[in-house]
Amino acid sequence: MTTLVSIENFIKKFSREVDENNAAIFAGAGLSVGAGFVNWSDLLREIADELNLDVDKEHDLVSLAQYHLNDRGANRDGLNRAIIDHFLNENTVTENHRILARLPIATYWTTNYDDLIERSLKDAGKIPDVKHAKEDLPRTIRNRDAVVYKMHGDAQHPNDAVIAKDDYQTYMQTRGPFVTALAGELVSKTFLFLGFSFSDPNLDHVLGRIRSEMGSCQRTHYCILRKEQKLDSDSPGDFEYRKIKQEHFINDLKCRYNIQTVLIDSYAQITDILTKIERVHKQRTIFVSGAADDYSPWAEADALDLCANISALIVKKGFRIVNGLGLGVGSAIVEGALREIYRNQRSKLTDQLQIRPFPQSDDAKKMWSRYREDMLDYAGVAVFVFGNKASENGLVLSNGMREEFDIAIAKGVTPLPLGFTGSMAEELWREVVNSFEKIIPKSLHGIKPDFVSLGDKTKSGQEHLKTLERILDSL
């Protein structure tokens, strides 16, 4: 029996690769089907009809495309039209694409002609550097966030797309640098293959080349495959035969290429798995919300020292901080984080601290809600301190902190209001205590005694820091 990677073990291991910026994605046609794009069989269905062939009976679709070229005297117009008709449309980006785009993944490889990967990256506020021809490889887009290698071309350039046997046989002459680049990436990064059948001869060539050069030292990669399903049209023994064949296929990936397989029952599980990977990654990022015009009953110096110590503790425990430089506390939060980062000297500044001050013009203030949502998109935990501001009617609770709390709850971000600091943080702490089992994830229900103690104003700042440290350790 083939040994498989459990879903839980895969999530743990691949999440670590994501956190360490070692992860890469290889997307096949299956990833785009959910957006309404066709698979290869449907792409070539009309072409097969013209050849008096049944596409559902054909397994070698590369040869099928070649038969069309042969029949047309090497004229590609029919293939080009099929690619344009099926892939040059604004189909909706899938949730899987959106999750992948939000993760800190800098390398995407695909055999797809569509633009879903680059569109999802743009939607996530990132700059993609798309490579669809060998001439693109030496060029670098300034400030790029991710590179998208379209090794079979792009729907906007259908005449150069790799689709027929001639294209594959001349691949090394027309697109050889892609093979070299992919080989280097497979040696240095951990790939997750999604929606890919491993029938592509170019990838097979690259994997074989790495195996011959690296031997038993190949890097571990992962793929997600759906278990063989029993079909109504199956004859006796068909389903069992496919199961045995899939086992041999999985074992071949593992033994020859060190590609570990995660088996799922349905394609919907891919979204669940990617969501959990994102949650694990986001859990390492803490959004710190705070604002104060008045620090009572704390002295101002003590309150600022507390804020600095809170952020220093967060960094010390290996978490990243996102902070919007809230009034009266933002500078202290940044100072504490910087102090710990520079003392540690093991982390880059940008790896553990993101400072995102709110724009202050009247027009920009209209976008503050969207801005808050964007910041909380990348956090798994939100810490709330103080939360008051001056108004014409005197000191009032911070409505901005209230909005950030509501956004956090809506996005599934774990809230940690430090009630002992008073003001809005105290009000939010009380809400969480009263609905603890509903608001706090089940896996963290054990922190309730410590969380409740965060509202005790009789304890010292140092005592509360020790409590917060225990909670962070639980996270």
Tab-separated table of C-alpha atoms in Angstrom:
chain	number	residue	atom	x	y	z
A	1	MET	CA	0.000	0.000	0.000
A	2	THR	CA	1.335	3.424	-0.975
A	3	THR	CA	2.163	5.694	1.975
A	4	LEU	CA	0.314	9.006	1.693
A	5	VAL	CA	0.789	12.349	3.388
A	6	SER	CA	-2.102	13.183	5.699
A	7	ILE	CA	-3.874	16.477	5.091
A	8	GLU	CA	-2.939	17.708	8.576
A	9	ASN	CA	0.739	16.858	8.123
A	10	PHE	CA	0.825	18.482	4.695
A	11	ILE	CA	-0.760	21.698	6.008
A	12	LYS	CA	1.816	21.866	8.800
A	13	LYS	CA	4.811	21.273	6.525
A	14	PHE	CA	3.747	23.414	3.577
A	15	SER	CA	2.713	26.274	5.887
A	16	ARG	CA	6.257	26.287	7.235
A	17	GLU	CA	7.620	26.544	3.686
A	18	VAL	CA	5.241	29.446	3.016
A	19	ASP	CA	6.408	31.251	6.163
A	20	GLU	CA	10.041	30.770	5.160
A	21	ASN	CA	9.388	32.042	1.594
A	22	ASN	CA	10.331	28.682	0.089
A	23	ALA	CA	6.953	27.778	-1.436
A	24	ALA	CA	6.031	27.712	-5.127
A	25	ILE	CA	2.871	26.738	-7.015
A	26	PHE	CA	2.528	24.707	-10.208
A	27	ALA	CA	-0.984	25.162	-11.576
A	28	GLY	CA	-2.551	22.859	-14.144
A	29	ALA	CA	-5.821	23.113	-16.020
A	30	GLY	CA	-7.762	21.694	-13.082
A	31	LEU	CA	-7.194	24.862	-11.062
A	32	SER	CA	-8.939	26.992	-13.703
A	33	VAL	CA	-11.867	24.705	-14.434
A	34	GLY	CA	-13.646	26.018	-11.336
A	35	ALA	CA	-13.620	29.489	-12.900
A	36	GLY	CA	-15.484	28.265	-15.958
A	37	PHE	CA	-12.509	27.677	-18.232
A	38	VAL	CA	-12.425	24.460	-20.188
A	39	ASN	CA	-10.102	21.495	-19.809
A	40	TRP	CA	-8.076	20.192	-22.743
A	41	SER	CA	-10.786	17.786	-23.867
A	42	ASP	CA	-13.387	20.535	-24.140
A	43	LEU	CA	-10.868	22.881	-25.773
A	44	LEU	CA	-10.327	20.383	-28.585
A	45	ARG	CA	-13.877	18.992	-28.792
A	46	GLU	CA	-14.900	20.864	-31.957
A	47	ILE	CA	-11.525	20.196	-33.554
A	48	ALA	CA	-11.966	16.470	-32.877
A	49	ASP	CA	-15.453	16.598	-34.431
A	50	GLU	CA	-13.976	18.140	-37.576
A	51	LEU	CA	-11.563	15.194	-37.749
A	52	ASN	CA	-14.439	12.709	-37.244
A	53	LEU	CA	-12.929	11.689	-33.903
A	54	ASP	CA	-14.504	11.412	-30.458
A	55	VAL	CA	-12.482	13.515	-28.014
A	56	ASP	CA	-13.805	11.475	-25.075
A	57	LYS	CA	-12.131	8.385	-26.533
A	58	GLU	CA	-8.789	10.131	-27.060
A	59	HIS	CA	-6.099	10.130	-24.368
A	60	ASP	CA	-3.270	11.658	-26.410
A	61	LEU	CA	-4.674	15.155	-26.937
A	62	VAL	CA	-1.305	16.526	-28.030
A	63	SER	CA	-1.452	14.190	-31.021
A	64	LEU	CA	-5.071	15.181	-31.622
A	65	ALA	CA	-4.028	18.841	-31.939
A	66	GLN	CA	-1.258	17.739	-34.291
A	67	TYR	CA	-3.720	15.821	-36.475
A	68	HIS	CA	-5.640	19.085	-36.884
A	69	LEU	CA	-2.469	20.903	-37.938
A	70	ASN	CA	-1.654	18.134	-40.410
A	71	ASP	CA	-5.165	18.330	-41.824
A	72	ARG	CA	-4.836	22.099	-42.241
A	73	GLY	CA	-1.416	22.072	-43.841
A	74	ALA	CA	0.249	23.355	-40.630
A	75	ASN	CA	-2.102	26.366	-40.479
A	76	ARG	CA	-2.761	27.214	-36.810
A	77	ASP	CA	-5.856	29.357	-37.288
A	78	GLY	CA	-8.236	26.719	-35.920
A	79	LEU	CA	-6.138	26.096	-32.796
A	80	ASN	CA	-5.606	29.826	-32.281
A	81	ARG	CA	-9.343	30.451	-32.546
A	82	ALA	CA	-10.095	27.702	-30.012
A	83	ILE	CA	-7.649	29.226	-27.509
A	84	ILE	CA	-8.997	32.758	-28.031
A	85	ASP	CA	-12.632	31.695	-27.786
A	86	HIS	CA	-12.160	29.667	-24.628
A	87	PHE	CA	-9.542	31.626	-22.691
A	88	LEU	CA	-9.809	35.316	-23.596
A	89	ASN	CA	-12.723	36.165	-21.331
A	90	GLU	CA	-13.154	37.704	-17.911
A	91	ASN	CA	-14.168	34.615	-15.964
A	92	THR	CA	-14.369	35.153	-12.223
A	93	VAL	CA	-11.228	34.440	-10.218
A	94	THR	CA	-11.801	31.414	-7.958
A	95	GLU	CA	-11.469	31.395	-4.182
A	96	ASN	CA	-8.455	29.092	-4.580
A	97	HIS	CA	-6.721	31.715	-6.724
A	98	ARG	CA	-7.587	34.450	-4.216
A	99	ILE	CA	-6.155	32.501	-1.271
A	100	LEU	CA	-2.939	31.679	-3.131
A	101	ALA	CA	-2.544	35.330	-4.146
A	102	ARG	CA	-2.836	36.515	-0.537
A	103	LEU	CA	-0.120	34.134	0.648
A	104	PRO	CA	3.534	35.263	0.452
A	105	ILE	CA	4.278	33.025	-2.533
A	106	ALA	CA	6.622	34.621	-5.045
A	107	THR	CA	6.760	31.929	-7.740
A	108	TYR	CA	3.952	30.498	-9.868
A	109	TRP	CA	4.371	28.078	-12.767
A	110	THR	CA	1.500	27.095	-15.018
A	111	THR	CA	0.723	25.321	-18.265
A	112	ASN	CA	-2.553	27.266	-18.503
A	113	TYR	CA	-3.210	29.939	-21.098
A	114	ASP	CA	-5.647	31.981	-18.953
A	115	ASP	CA	-4.772	35.022	-16.823
A	116	LEU	CA	-6.379	33.972	-13.523
A	117	ILE	CA	-3.119	33.849	-11.568
A	118	GLU	CA	-1.940	37.291	-12.576
A	119	ARG	CA	-5.427	38.763	-12.136
A	120	SER	CA	-5.748	37.331	-8.631
A	121	LEU	CA	-2.338	38.760	-7.711
A	122	LYS	CA	-3.381	42.202	-8.947
A	123	ASP	CA	-6.637	41.955	-7.007
A	124	ALA	CA	-4.545	41.253	-3.894
A	125	GLY	CA	-2.603	44.467	-4.476
A	126	LYS	CA	0.491	42.711	-5.799
A	127	ILE	CA	2.589	43.297	-8.907
A	128	PRO	CA	2.998	40.150	-11.047
A	129	ASP	CA	5.895	39.740	-13.458
A	130	VAL	CA	4.478	37.501	-16.208
A	131	LYS	CA	6.813	35.404	-18.377
A	132	HIS	CA	5.071	33.815	-21.370
A	133	ALA	CA	7.964	33.813	-23.869
A	134	LYS	CA	11.686	33.176	-23.492
A	135	GLU	CA	12.353	36.859	-24.288
A	136	ASP	CA	10.536	37.751	-21.047
A	137	LEU	CA	12.870	35.745	-18.823
A	138	PRO	CA	15.838	38.173	-18.693
A	139	ARG	CA	13.567	41.171	-18.026
A	140	THR	CA	12.461	42.118	-14.515
A	141	ILE	CA	9.490	44.315	-13.634
A	142	ARG	CA	10.396	46.831	-10.951
A	143	ASN	CA	8.926	46.189	-7.474
A	144	ARG	CA	7.433	42.877	-8.532
A	145	ASP	CA	5.846	40.730	-5.840
A	146	ALA	CA	5.578	37.464	-7.759
A	147	VAL	CA	6.785	35.868	-10.982
A	148	VAL	CA	4.276	33.950	-13.114
A	149	TYR	CA	5.922	31.550	-15.569
A	150	LYS	CA	3.462	30.573	-18.320
A	151	MET	CA	5.554	27.813	-19.838
A	152	HIS	CA	2.995	26.947	-22.537
A	153	GLY	CA	2.243	30.506	-23.521
A	154	ASP	CA	-0.604	32.968	-23.126
A	155	ALA	CA	-4.071	33.217	-24.671
A	156	GLN	CA	-3.250	36.717	-25.912
A	157	HIS	CA	-0.488	35.208	-28.041
A	158	PRO	CA	-2.157	31.997	-29.298
A	159	ASN	CA	0.176	31.522	-32.268
A	160	ASP	CA	3.026	30.865	-29.809
A	161	ALA	CA	1.047	28.535	-27.527
A	162	VAL	CA	2.357	25.035	-26.891
A	163	ILE	CA	-0.477	22.678	-27.828
A	164	ALA	CA	0.471	20.293	-30.661
A	165	LYS	CA	3.150	17.604	-30.970
A	166	ASP	CA	5.325	19.876	-33.137
A	167	ASP	CA	5.325	22.486	-30.334
A	168	TYR	CA	6.503	19.935	-27.795
A	169	GLN	CA	9.165	18.478	-30.050
A	170	THR	CA	10.656	21.919	-30.746
A	171	TYR	CA	10.228	23.133	-27.148
A	172	MET	CA	13.937	23.125	-26.312
A	173	GLN	CA	14.657	25.330	-29.343
A	174	THR	CA	11.744	27.736	-28.843
A	175	ARG	CA	11.417	27.772	-25.039
A	176	GLY	CA	14.484	25.992	-23.674
A	177	PRO	CA	15.256	28.662	-21.013
A	178	PHE	CA	11.933	27.812	-19.323
A	179	VAL	CA	13.206	24.277	-18.752
A	180	THR	CA	16.421	25.582	-17.210
A	181	ALA	CA	14.538	28.029	-14.981
A	182	LEU	CA	12.033	25.404	-13.837
A	183	ALA	CA	14.815	22.937	-13.013
A	184	GLY	CA	16.468	25.541	-10.789
A	185	GLU	CA	13.195	26.332	-9.022
A	186	LEU	CA	12.410	22.653	-8.403
A	187	VAL	CA	15.810	22.233	-6.753
A	188	SER	CA	15.509	25.308	-4.504
A	189	LYS	CA	11.777	25.616	-3.706
A	190	THR	CA	9.016	23.374	-2.403
A	191	PHE	CA	6.301	23.056	-5.047
A	192	LEU	CA	2.620	22.348	-4.612
A	193	PHE	CA	1.086	20.903	-7.794
A	194	LEU	CA	-2.603	21.814	-8.127
A	195	GLY	CA	-4.956	20.688	-10.892
A	196	PHE	CA	-2.089	18.984	-12.702
A	197	SER	CA	-2.138	15.515	-14.280
A	198	PHE	CA	1.655	15.058	-14.725
A	199	SER	CA	1.114	14.034	-18.339
A	200	ASP	CA	3.057	16.997	-19.725
A	201	PRO	CA	6.265	15.783	-21.435
A	202	ASN	CA	8.163	19.003	-20.676
A	203	LEU	CA	7.700	18.653	-16.931
A	204	ASP	CA	8.484	14.948	-17.177
A	205	HIS	CA	11.766	15.872	-18.889
A	206	VAL	CA	12.666	18.379	-16.158
A	207	LEU	CA	11.802	16.007	-13.318
A	208	GLY	CA	13.831	13.225	-14.949
A	209	ARG	CA	16.775	15.557	-15.383
A	210	ILE	CA	16.696	16.553	-11.705
A	211	ARG	CA	16.436	12.935	-10.651
A	212	SER	CA	19.494	11.962	-12.689
A	213	GLU	CA	21.526	14.869	-11.295
A	214	MET	CA	20.333	14.913	-7.656
A	215	GLY	CA	19.702	11.205	-7.093
A	216	SER	CA	18.313	10.603	-3.602
A	217	CYS	CA	18.836	14.265	-2.596
A	218	GLN	CA	15.771	15.659	-4.359
A	219	ARG	CA	13.732	18.285	-2.545
A	220	THR	CA	10.297	17.237	-1.283
A	221	HIS	CA	7.307	18.507	-3.287
A	222	TYR	CA	3.566	17.930	-2.894
A	223	CYS	CA	0.565	17.355	-5.110
A	224	ILE	CA	-3.127	17.140	-4.323
A	225	LEU	CA	-5.066	14.470	-6.204
A	226	ARG	CA	-8.668	13.349	-5.984
A	227	LYS	CA	-9.255	9.691	-5.194
A	228	GLU	CA	-10.577	7.630	-8.061
A	229	GLN	CA	-14.373	7.769	-8.071
A	230	LYS	CA	-16.789	4.969	-8.871
A	231	LEU	CA	-18.803	5.846	-11.999
A	232	ASP	CA	-22.296	4.735	-12.975
A	233	SER	CA	-20.923	3.654	-16.355
A	234	ASP	CA	-18.273	1.370	-14.837
A	235	SER	CA	-18.188	-2.252	-15.859
A	236	PRO	CA	-17.327	-4.822	-13.178
A	237	GLY	CA	-13.714	-4.356	-12.096
A	238	ASP	CA	-13.218	-0.916	-13.756
A	239	PHE	CA	-13.205	1.039	-10.512
A	240	GLU	CA	-10.854	-1.396	-8.776
A	241	TYR	CA	-8.503	-1.264	-11.769
A	242	ARG	CA	-8.352	2.548	-11.670
A	243	LYS	CA	-7.642	2.478	-7.932
A	244	ILE	CA	-4.712	0.097	-8.425
A	245	LYS	CA	-3.376	2.206	-11.286
A	246	GLN	CA	-3.622	5.375	-9.177
A	247	GLU	CA	-1.676	3.698	-6.367
A	248	HIS	CA	1.132	2.818	-8.785
A	249	PHE	CA	1.091	6.381	-10.147
A	250	ILE	CA	1.326	7.891	-6.655
A	251	ASN	CA	4.149	5.536	-5.753
A	252	ASP	CA	6.014	6.471	-8.948
A	253	LEU	CA	5.799	10.199	-8.106
A	254	LYS	CA	7.160	9.492	-4.650
A	255	CYS	CA	9.931	7.033	-5.533
A	256	ARG	CA	11.315	8.771	-8.609
A	257	TYR	CA	10.661	12.470	-7.992
A	258	ASN	CA	10.026	12.779	-4.214
A	259	ILE	CA	6.570	14.256	-4.898
A	260	GLN	CA	4.347	13.371	-1.944
A	261	THR	CA	0.621	12.969	-2.658
A	262	VAL	CA	-2.291	14.267	-0.602
A	263	LEU	CA	-5.469	12.396	-1.566
A	264	ILE	CA	-8.848	14.095	-1.270
A	265	ASP	CA	-12.415	12.894	-1.748
A	266	SER	CA	-13.658	15.972	-3.639
A	267	TYR	CA	-12.162	19.030	-5.309
A	268	ALA	CA	-13.986	21.237	-2.786
A	269	GLN	CA	-11.458	20.045	-0.197
A	270	ILE	CA	-8.710	21.972	-2.001
A	271	THR	CA	-10.322	25.235	-0.885
A	272	ASP	CA	-10.566	23.911	2.681
A	273	ILE	CA	-6.893	22.927	2.666
A	274	LEU	CA	-5.719	26.255	1.232
A	275	THR	CA	-7.904	28.110	3.744
A	276	LYS	CA	-6.239	26.227	6.607
A	277	ILE	CA	-2.778	26.970	5.207
A	278	GLU	CA	-3.674	30.655	5.051
A	279	ARG	CA	-5.051	30.515	8.596
A	280	VAL	CA	-1.856	28.921	9.913
A	281	HIS	CA	0.207	31.567	8.122
A	282	LYS	CA	-1.972	34.452	9.285
A	283	GLN	CA	-1.870	33.190	12.865
A	284	ARG	CA	1.754	34.351	12.927
A	285	THR	CA	0.709	37.938	12.165
A	286	ILE	CA	-0.807	40.120	14.899
A	287	PHE	CA	-2.612	43.365	14.174
A	288	VAL	CA	-2.177	45.800	17.068
A	289	SER	CA	-5.027	48.289	17.393
A	290	GLY	CA	-4.665	51.185	19.766
A	291	ALA	CA	-5.482	54.855	20.260
A	292	ALA	CA	-5.330	57.098	23.323
A	293	ASP	CA	-5.733	60.750	24.145
A	294	ASP	CA	-5.975	59.827	27.810
A	295	TYR	CA	-4.159	56.965	29.558
A	296	SER	CA	-6.011	57.054	32.905
A	297	PRO	CA	-5.546	55.437	35.333
A	298	TRP	CA	-2.066	54.872	33.887
A	299	ALA	CA	0.597	57.562	33.886
A	300	GLU	CA	1.499	58.442	30.298
A	301	ALA	CA	5.094	57.196	30.625
A	302	ASP	CA	3.925	53.880	32.109
A	303	ALA	CA	1.274	53.446	29.424
A	304	LEU	CA	3.756	54.021	26.592
A	305	ASP	CA	6.243	51.688	28.247
A	306	LEU	CA	3.505	49.049	28.450
A	307	CYS	CA	2.712	49.404	24.737
A	308	ALA	CA	6.402	49.082	23.851
A	309	ASN	CA	6.748	45.982	26.026
A	310	ILE	CA	3.654	44.390	24.447
A	311	SER	CA	5.027	44.773	20.921
A	312	ALA	CA	8.503	43.643	21.987
A	313	LEU	CA	6.954	40.496	23.487
A	314	ILE	CA	5.010	39.802	20.295
A	315	VAL	CA	8.187	40.032	18.195
A	316	LYS	CA	10.190	38.005	20.719
A	317	LYS	CA	7.678	35.179	20.358
A	318	GLY	CA	8.243	35.111	16.609
A	319	PHE	CA	5.085	36.884	15.476
A	320	ARG	CA	4.828	39.598	12.849
A	321	ILE	CA	3.199	42.923	13.738
A	322	VAL	CA	0.898	45.026	11.585
A	323	ASN	CA	0.262	48.471	13.031
A	324	GLY	CA	-1.552	51.546	11.775
A	325	LEU	CA	0.283	54.039	14.053
A	326	GLY	CA	-2.776	54.750	16.177
A	327	LEU	CA	-2.974	58.071	17.989
A	328	GLY	CA	-0.971	58.182	21.200
A	329	VAL	CA	0.257	54.558	21.162
A	330	GLY	CA	1.529	53.818	17.629
A	331	SER	CA	5.036	55.194	18.121
A	332	ALA	CA	5.505	53.206	21.333
A	333	ILE	CA	4.358	49.990	19.610
A	334	VAL	CA	6.837	50.558	16.786
A	335	GLU	CA	9.613	51.418	19.250
A	336	GLY	CA	9.140	48.203	21.221
A	337	ALA	CA	9.098	46.079	18.072
A	338	LEU	CA	12.241	47.751	16.722
A	339	ARG	CA	14.008	47.297	20.041
A	340	GLU	CA	13.395	43.549	19.979
A	341	ILE	CA	14.188	43.159	16.259
A	342	TYR	CA	17.525	44.972	16.613
A	343	ARG	CA	18.359	43.120	19.822
A	344	ASN	CA	17.596	39.789	18.205
A	345	GLN	CA	19.423	40.585	14.930
A	346	ARG	CA	18.114	37.399	13.371
A	347	SER	CA	15.122	38.825	11.551
A	348	LYS	CA	14.810	41.390	8.812
A	349	LEU	CA	12.818	44.453	9.773
A	350	THR	CA	10.226	43.931	7.045
A	351	ASP	CA	9.740	40.296	8.109
A	352	GLN	CA	8.350	41.192	11.526
A	353	LEU	CA	7.030	44.747	11.358
A	354	GLN	CA	4.625	46.348	8.913
A	355	ILE	CA	3.832	49.998	9.625
A	356	ARG	CA	0.754	51.237	7.791
A	357	PRO	CA	-0.135	54.744	9.012
A	358	PHE	CA	-3.592	56.019	8.190
A	359	PRO	CA	-3.656	58.766	5.531
A	360	GLN	CA	-4.979	61.983	7.052
A	361	SER	CA	-6.516	64.037	4.215
A	362	ASP	CA	-10.306	64.469	4.261
A	363	ASP	CA	-10.684	62.489	1.041
A	364	ALA	CA	-8.425	59.686	2.309
A	365	LYS	CA	-10.429	59.337	5.529
A	366	LYS	CA	-13.343	58.110	3.416
A	367	MET	CA	-11.236	55.039	2.600
A	368	TRP	CA	-10.332	54.174	6.196
A	369	SER	CA	-12.819	51.287	6.400
A	370	ARG	CA	-11.345	49.667	3.280
A	371	TYR	CA	-7.865	50.360	4.644
A	372	ARG	CA	-8.713	48.588	7.908
A	373	GLU	CA	-10.069	45.606	6.000
A	374	ASP	CA	-6.881	45.378	3.962
A	375	MET	CA	-4.694	45.374	7.088
A	376	LEU	CA	-6.783	42.716	8.811
A	377	ASP	CA	-6.737	40.532	5.673
A	378	TYR	CA	-3.163	39.594	6.559
A	379	ALA	CA	-3.623	39.023	10.317
A	380	GLY	CA	-4.774	36.014	12.301
A	381	VAL	CA	-4.836	37.728	15.697
A	382	ALA	CA	-5.769	41.270	16.764
A	383	VAL	CA	-4.639	42.880	20.035
A	384	PHE	CA	-6.586	45.919	21.293
A	385	VAL	CA	-5.164	48.445	23.783
A	386	PHE	CA	-6.801	51.546	25.324
A	387	GLY	CA	-9.156	53.003	22.687
A	388	ASN	CA	-10.278	56.565	23.338
A	389	LYS	CA	-10.064	59.947	21.641
A	390	ALA	CA	-10.871	63.575	22.281
A	391	SER	CA	-14.018	65.077	20.769
A	392	GLU	CA	-16.090	68.258	21.040
A	393	ASN	CA	-18.023	66.563	23.829
A	394	GLY	CA	-14.911	65.467	25.710
A	395	LEU	CA	-13.245	62.059	25.829
A	396	VAL	CA	-15.109	59.301	23.918
A	397	LEU	CA	-14.476	55.675	23.082
A	398	SER	CA	-12.668	55.008	19.805
A	399	ASN	CA	-15.164	54.153	17.056
A	400	GLY	CA	-12.201	53.223	14.824
A	401	MET	CA	-11.176	50.495	17.272
A	402	ARG	CA	-14.769	49.262	17.393
A	403	GLU	CA	-14.790	49.025	13.592
A	404	GLU	CA	-11.478	47.142	13.580
A	405	PHE	CA	-12.886	44.687	16.134
A	406	ASP	CA	-16.014	44.102	14.026
A	407	ILE	CA	-13.900	43.574	10.894
A	408	ALA	CA	-11.674	41.138	12.804
A	409	ILE	CA	-14.676	39.083	13.928
A	410	ALA	CA	-16.109	39.043	10.392
A	411	LYS	CA	-12.802	37.797	8.984
A	412	GLY	CA	-12.284	35.114	11.627
A	413	VAL	CA	-9.364	36.948	13.234
A	414	THR	CA	-8.867	35.987	16.896
A	415	PRO	CA	-9.452	39.095	19.078
A	416	LEU	CA	-7.369	39.760	22.195
A	417	PRO	CA	-8.647	42.978	23.810
A	418	LEU	CA	-6.492	43.914	26.807
A	419	GLY	CA	-9.321	44.928	29.101
A	420	PHE	CA	-7.055	46.163	31.868
A	421	THR	CA	-6.065	49.144	29.673
A	422	GLY	CA	-9.639	50.463	29.879
A	423	SER	CA	-11.705	52.451	27.353
A	424	MET	CA	-12.848	50.608	24.213
A	425	ALA	CA	-10.418	47.725	24.888
A	426	GLU	CA	-12.265	47.057	28.160
A	427	GLU	CA	-15.654	47.113	26.464
A	428	LEU	CA	-14.436	44.709	23.771
A	429	TRP	CA	-12.840	42.437	26.377
A	430	ARG	CA	-16.199	42.214	28.150
A	431	GLU	CA	-17.945	41.269	24.903
A	432	VAL	CA	-15.464	38.484	24.229
A	433	VAL	CA	-15.718	37.137	27.784
A	434	ASN	CA	-19.514	36.997	27.503
A	435	SER	CA	-19.372	35.123	24.156
A	436	PHE	CA	-15.997	33.430	24.534
A	437	GLU	CA	-16.878	29.997	23.120
A	438	LYS	CA	-18.562	31.609	20.115
A	439	ILE	CA	-15.853	34.170	19.277
A	440	ILE	CA	-12.623	32.351	20.166
A	441	PRO	CA	-11.654	29.265	18.064
A	442	LYS	CA	-12.287	25.944	19.776
A	443	SER	CA	-8.576	25.096	19.701
A	444	LEU	CA	-7.935	28.104	21.983
A	445	HIS	CA	-10.682	27.577	24.537
A	446	GLY	CA	-8.017	26.548	27.031
A	447	ILE	CA	-6.787	30.153	27.279
A	448	LYS	CA	-10.053	31.362	28.845
A	449	PRO	CA	-8.756	31.717	32.444
A	450	ASP	CA	-5.796	33.776	31.210
A	451	PHE	CA	-8.017	35.814	28.902
A	452	VAL	CA	-10.436	36.593	31.732
A	453	SER	CA	-7.544	37.806	33.883
A	454	LEU	CA	-6.652	40.378	31.187
A	455	GLY	CA	-9.527	42.460	32.526
A	456	ASP	CA	-8.188	42.596	36.080
A	457	LYS	CA	-7.092	46.201	36.733
A	458	THR	CA	-5.589	45.332	40.120
A	459	LYS	CA	-2.705	43.435	38.513
A	460	SER	CA	0.516	45.104	37.418
A	461	GLY	CA	1.652	45.568	33.831
A	462	GLN	CA	4.335	42.932	34.306
A	463	GLU	CA	1.761	40.390	35.518
A	464	HIS	CA	-0.385	41.054	32.465
A	465	LEU	CA	2.632	40.696	30.173
A	466	LYS	CA	3.267	37.232	31.633
A	467	THR	CA	-0.371	36.339	31.007
A	468	LEU	CA	-0.149	37.607	27.434
A	469	GLU	CA	3.032	35.569	26.941
A	470	ARG	CA	1.201	32.378	27.975
A	471	ILE	CA	-1.595	33.190	25.496
A	472	LEU	CA	0.913	33.795	22.699
A	473	ASP	CA	2.562	30.474	23.481
A	474	SER	CA	-0.845	28.810	23.107
A	475	LEU	CA	-1.257	30.422	19.694
